[in-house]
Amino acid sequence: MLKDDDRLRLELREAFDVPALSDEARQAIQRRIRVAHVPRRSLRWRLVGTTCGVLAGLAFGAPIARANYEGYVLATKLRDRSPFTVTMTTDAAPSSPGETIRTKPVIATVAEGVCIVTEPGPGTDTLYRYEPGRLIQFSPRDGKAIVRPVDSGLVRLLELPDLIGEQLASFRLMKKVRSLGKVPVGGRLLDELEVEVDGIFDRILLDLDPQTGEPLRMRIFSKGGFPPTTFDYDRDPVKARKTVARSTSALASAPVVDLDQSRRALAESAAARVLKEVPVGRDHLKIFRIETNRRGDVFVLYTAPGKYGGEEWQGNWLRLEDGQGRPWPSDTVRFNLSKLRLRGRYPKAQVFFSPTGKPAKGKVRLFALMRGLAFVPSDAVGKVDEGDAKRVDLGTHLPARVSVGQPDWAYDAFNFSDPNWLIANGRKLRFLDALQQGNNPEAKRVGLELEAEFPEMMTGFFYDRGQLSLGLYRAFRATGDRTAALRYLRDAIRRNPGPGHPDFDRDLAASRKREGF
Amino acid sequence: MTIARRERKERVETDEQEGLLFETYADRVYRYALRRVKVAAVAEDIAAEVFSEVYRRPSRVPTEAAQAWLLGIARRKIADYYRKANVRSEVPLNEAITADEPLGFGALIEGERQRQLQALVNSLPSDQREALLLFYVEDLSPAEIAITLRRSRFAVNSLLQRARKRIYELGRDYFDEGREKC
């Protein structure tokens, strides 16, 4: 037997285990350190550099120093943090040797490995350059530009057309861009980027045409108090449509609908409907599907026999399949669900978890998914009999609560433009007045925007009315004001009050009394 | 030997030392950061910043306790990260949607136990938690922890003792269950 201290060490290491540093990441870090690392120069070279600068300044009227990609490196080498004049060239860039991108003298200062290059006088055109190995943004309006070395995180950005870079840069001056890889959204794989602006991280989803690599749509999800923005490219960048909040104060004053409450109510009514359909006297429920998510929650899809019969039901054993029709879980635990019984109109279930008929230990969390809605039996956990079996009383399902953490399937069905998806996954909805800016600046019109909040994901984004559909859109279209849309949702909630609501609790108590519970 | 040659020689020696430090401790620093910030990309950032610090001031690295010193810097960088970015508790989108392989029931239980232990550790006061993790997970000695946390060795011993006592008290059920398992 292990000593307590040794066991604590072992278990802590397992619980806090994280993946090791990959070779790729190691190399990326090394590259960045190398770029940031400035070799110490000897006093002699410092004197030579300073003398040359002074002489050049005397000769040409302004001190000029040739700067390579590492214009900032040159500056840092000189260990001079005061402004000095450089000519930005790319003669040290590996991919485009000798190309001059900026011949006009600019003022550069160095801070924390970033060269801040300032135009002598603001007002000139903005210049953006994206090149392999670096990212340069000149923004004379702000009086500065940033040259950043490229690490692996910037690679994706650099492959994008200039247009996106321009818009990113014009949106705000960003400090750091990192590619987070591909994410499935609405059946498409989108590029996800993270942009740091003044210490605040924004997320960007980019939809690129797989054939041409041209951008189709970009969405910026901001957390910094700025309104999120959508750019639709429609293959023609000129037609880009930008949607902005009419005023930032609208964010604070906009009415909010609590979707958790709404979803609870809908889950309750769905549960009640299914249970109602179970014929009295039948002693089986049919389990359609069981899944676990990464947190280890168990999801059970069940219904009454004869109503939604399926091939999955094979005697006492449930045959489980994955999306490709393969048996699942193939070599792990099978679920013996032979002991499902009904008592009265409420089902009583005993769920056995055993690969070989022997009991397995551990807590079981039983979820049910019905019609796309998740609800959790609030007190199923802990109702475990001593002995062989885990017994879960499905009769306790009615006072259910909605899972706050979303199951994986919710992410798979990721669809921002679908109000049903919003209702199933969002936590709050907010309606805002907004401006839609089309091609013609004169054609600005006021639209309605919808902002949704999601747990553990992003804080919000907008929809223009063209992207909404079904009930919400119909409510918008009918009246053109947000009151109708709000009324639509509020009515839905009122029709289906959830647990905690006096009406709901009273009805539930009466119903249980009638049923003899 | 001229001044320039001596400087060059010193530089070469310093570069070698810095390279060795990186090779030896990069993974530990990265994993230390990853345990705290949860996001791999941010942990990479922090590791890069820590070693940049080494390059910037190589003479400050104590050769006998380099790891503790590096983790101390990483600790402050992590604090800076949270302070500067006002980071909210969030799950990165790309990680959240990555589908895991189906878990067996044993793995579910094990995962549940690990979550319980994580919650127990997280319920400790921050200094006790830090000392406990440095001792048990990062495998530092109390003297090294003292360097990382900038405390005295006696203070670290006291922190560890209190952390142990408290975690055994709070997690009595958890550890009793574990003893049965053993």
Tab-separated table of N, CA and C in Angstrom, chain A residues 42 54 85 196 206 274 305 309 404 410 460:
chain	number	residue	atom	x	y	z
A	42	SER	N	30.310	45.134	-28.655
A	42	SER	CA	31.447	45.675	-27.923
A	42	SER	C	31.403	47.193	-27.966
A	54	VAL	N	26.473	59.841	-36.798
A	54	VAL	CA	26.673	61.286	-36.678
A	54	VAL	C	27.234	61.855	-37.977
A	85	THR	N	16.458	58.002	-37.115
A	85	THR	CA	15.896	57.862	-38.455
A	85	THR	C	16.376	56.581	-39.111
A	196	GLU	N	-4.808	40.297	-30.415
A	196	GLU	CA	-4.726	41.030	-29.158
A	196	GLU	C	-4.696	42.518	-29.445
A	206	LEU	N	-12.816	33.333	-39.924
A	206	LEU	CA	-12.662	33.649	-41.341
A	206	LEU	C	-13.187	32.504	-42.172
A	274	VAL	N	-43.256	13.556	-23.623
A	274	VAL	CA	-42.817	12.176	-23.852
A	274	VAL	C	-43.364	11.263	-22.768
A	305	PRO	N	-41.860	2.807	-26.123
A	305	PRO	CA	-41.849	1.855	-27.226
A	305	PRO	C	-43.066	2.039	-28.120
A	309	GLY	N	-40.069	3.782	-32.613
A	309	GLY	CA	-39.272	2.560	-32.645
A	309	GLY	C	-38.082	2.679	-33.571
A	404	VAL	N	-25.526	23.438	-17.555
A	404	VAL	CA	-24.879	24.714	-17.871
A	404	VAL	C	-23.742	24.501	-18.863
A	410	ALA	N	-23.636	20.017	-29.037
A	410	ALA	CA	-24.089	21.390	-29.264
A	410	ALA	C	-23.077	22.144	-30.121
A	460	GLY	N	-20.414	37.522	-27.361
A	460	GLY	CA	-21.557	37.968	-28.139
A	460	GLY	C	-21.226	38.277	-29.576
